[in-house]
Amino acid sequence: MSRVTIRVLDGFEMGALFENLPAPVTIGRERENQISLNDEQVSRFHAKIQDADGRLILTDLESTNGTRVNGRPARLRVLQPGDQIQIGRSVLLVDPPVVSGVTPPPPTVADGPDDGGFEVGRATLSTNTDQTAYPSGMPQLPDNLKTLQIAELADCLGWIHDQLTRVLTSAEECDDEPPSMAVPPEEWHRLQTCAFLIGQRIRDLTTPGDR
């Protein structure tokens, strides 16, 4: 039996993790759903993810506002690890499914530029972790922050999250093999600006004499 792991990238439940849910999994506004989304744009029982021979199948349950996968309308869709499901204001990320206790390897991504990054109009996500400065993942937040510091840090992270989510939700799946995601040039420029401004803030924090 497949198990479903969903991370909420955006929406009222932003940051929520629904981990290792046994299929079938229903998504909707009602509390009876395994994944309940507090959003009036979401139908009471909006969509369902079920198992079919170890694959995850998404079905739109004739919802009012529809369901999108990787930017495209979807009534019935075989889900792949890393797919983005948009339901109402919520953006859900599909993690690799777990079948019979075994987690499959990450999916093969489309060939991108030589540096493994993005190119305008065509986005590919590199799975090479050798070059990361943070092999253990995202660092923990500092402890014992004052209330004002917590608010300021939350605002800063919120702005970064907003910029990244705008890029993610602008992407649309291309009819390529293997599948790839296309990002409009203006959203690519948004990502570049975001990276630059984050770099500025890091420099401000770590440069002696500038504080």
C-alpha atoms as one frame of an Amber mdcrd trajectory, in Angstrom:
protein
   0.000   0.000   0.000   1.291   3.440  -0.916   1.583   6.178   1.653   1.259
   9.839   0.813   3.371  12.694   2.151   2.243  16.237   1.362   3.959  19.508
   2.265   1.955  22.732   2.107   4.004  25.392   0.313   1.411  28.167   0.373
  -2.065  28.895   1.718  -3.604  29.125   5.169  -1.878  25.858   6.200   1.511
  27.002   4.860   4.315  24.951   6.387   2.079  22.045   7.420   3.369  18.516
   6.862   0.989  15.604   6.281   3.307  12.628   6.537   2.919   8.972   5.565
  -0.856   9.044   5.175  -2.232   5.695   3.965  -3.935   5.970   0.580  -6.639
   6.843  -0.279  -6.302  10.423   0.978  -9.020  13.018   0.481  -8.372  16.766
   0.374 -11.003  19.390   1.070 -12.499  21.970   3.382 -14.327  19.535   5.696
 -12.604  18.189   8.800 -13.406  14.643   7.681 -10.687  14.894   5.036  -7.236
  13.570   5.862  -5.919  16.887   4.506  -8.266  19.687   5.571  -7.703  23.130
   4.024  -9.307  26.183   5.612 -10.181  28.013   2.411 -13.591  28.985   1.003
 -12.221  28.402  -2.523 -11.760  24.727  -1.661 -14.755  22.400  -2.043 -15.951
  20.336   0.914 -14.440  17.222  -0.663 -12.203  18.617  -3.383  -9.795  15.902
  -4.529  -8.585  12.407  -3.745  -5.205  10.682  -3.973  -5.394   6.912  -4.261
  -3.100   3.967  -4.870  -3.053   2.063  -8.173  -0.391  -0.652  -8.370   2.021
   1.392  -6.300   1.401   4.647  -8.208  -0.392   7.686  -6.810  -3.450   8.843
  -8.769  -5.019  12.271  -8.186  -8.722  12.650  -8.956 -10.623  15.936  -8.870
 -13.950  15.226  -7.137 -15.948  17.550  -9.417 -14.821  20.508  -7.323 -16.200
  23.985  -7.931 -12.864  25.689  -8.706 -10.941  22.739 -10.067  -7.517  21.278
  -9.349  -4.221  22.080 -11.063  -1.032  20.019 -11.201   2.149  21.840 -12.160
   0.082  24.775 -13.376  -2.270  22.757 -15.589  -5.914  21.793 -14.943  -6.197
  18.154 -13.881  -9.219  15.899 -13.481  -7.260  12.641 -13.334  -3.485  12.573
 -13.039  -0.691  10.130 -12.174   1.392  11.979  -9.611   5.172  12.106  -9.654
   7.498  13.021  -6.758   7.878  16.792  -6.701   4.556  17.551  -8.415   2.769
  20.694  -7.226  -0.972  20.493  -6.646  -2.858  23.793  -6.530  -6.216  23.691
  -4.740  -7.786  27.041  -4.008  -5.109  29.251  -2.482  -3.063  26.263  -1.332
  -0.021  24.857  -3.108   0.791  21.282  -2.085   4.067  19.495  -2.777   4.026
  15.739  -3.378   6.921  13.965  -1.680   8.211  10.634  -3.027   5.675   7.889
  -2.223   6.556   5.094   0.162   5.542   1.656  -1.148   5.846  -1.382   1.108
   8.210   0.529   3.378  10.662   1.367   0.565  11.273   4.931  -0.573  12.118
   5.121  -4.299  15.054   7.261  -5.506  14.325  10.861  -6.524  13.012  11.344
 -10.070  15.314  12.022 -12.988  15.088  15.681 -13.972  15.402  17.238 -17.393
  18.845  18.304 -18.538  19.462  21.936 -17.711  22.368  24.319 -18.161  25.886
  23.130 -17.307  25.802  24.660 -13.835  22.741  22.617 -12.862  20.596  25.727
 -12.333  17.783  27.510 -14.144  17.561  28.914 -17.605  15.004  31.524 -18.605
  11.808  29.879 -19.742  12.852  26.380 -18.668  13.426  25.426 -15.033  15.102
  22.251 -13.861  15.931  21.387 -10.286  19.282  19.774  -9.684  19.395  16.815
  -7.298  23.175  17.157  -6.828  23.738  17.928  -3.153  27.560  17.814  -3.314
  27.817  21.556  -3.932  25.521  22.748  -1.171  26.969  24.712   1.727  24.351
  23.173   4.027  24.450  19.357   3.593  22.371  18.876   6.759  19.521  20.953
   5.407  17.994  24.201   6.608  19.640  25.494   9.820  17.594  25.795  12.994
  16.226  29.147  14.101  18.130  30.845  16.941  16.790  30.471  20.484  15.901
  33.144  23.043  14.896  35.791  20.535  13.048  38.843  21.793   9.489  39.450
  20.610  10.552  42.213  18.233  13.326  40.028  16.799  10.855  37.182  16.254
   8.492  39.525  14.412  11.285  40.957  12.263  12.661  37.499  11.418   9.154
  36.236  10.569   8.653  39.237   8.247  11.966  38.580   6.507  11.289  34.865
   6.016   7.714  35.666   4.979   8.953  37.975   2.231  11.372  35.320   0.957
   8.606  32.702   1.011   6.270  35.022  -0.912   8.857  35.636  -3.641   9.693
  31.940  -4.037   6.029  30.934  -4.078   5.301  33.443  -6.848   7.967  31.782
  -8.973   6.749  28.272  -8.149   3.120  29.013  -8.952   4.037  30.714 -12.235
   5.632  27.524 -13.584   3.812  25.321 -16.067   4.609  21.811 -17.166   5.968
  21.362 -20.687   5.126  18.539 -23.072   8.672  17.232 -22.966  10.136  13.840
 -22.160  11.213  13.764 -19.414   8.800  16.456 -18.157  10.163  19.884 -17.343
   8.768  23.124 -15.953   8.701  26.448 -17.789   9.070  29.700 -15.835   8.241
  33.102 -17.392  11.280  35.395 -17.760   9.832  37.995 -15.362   9.573  35.356
 -12.628  13.143  34.238 -13.326  14.191  37.863 -12.802  12.177  37.890  -9.554
  14.198  34.888  -8.366  17.458  36.603  -9.312  16.446  39.757  -7.425  15.425
  37.696  -4.406  18.809  35.928  -4.337  20.624  39.258  -4.650  18.686  40.907
  -1.804  19.194  37.889   0.466  22.914  38.118  -0.279  22.848  41.797   0.678
  21.209  41.008   4.022  23.767  38.273   4.752  26.579  40.682   3.936  25.059
  43.355   6.197  24.875  40.874   9.075  28.373  39.418   8.683  30.514  42.388
   7.669  32.340  43.817  10.732  31.866  47.516  11.368  28.689  47.815   9.300
  26.336  47.276  12.238
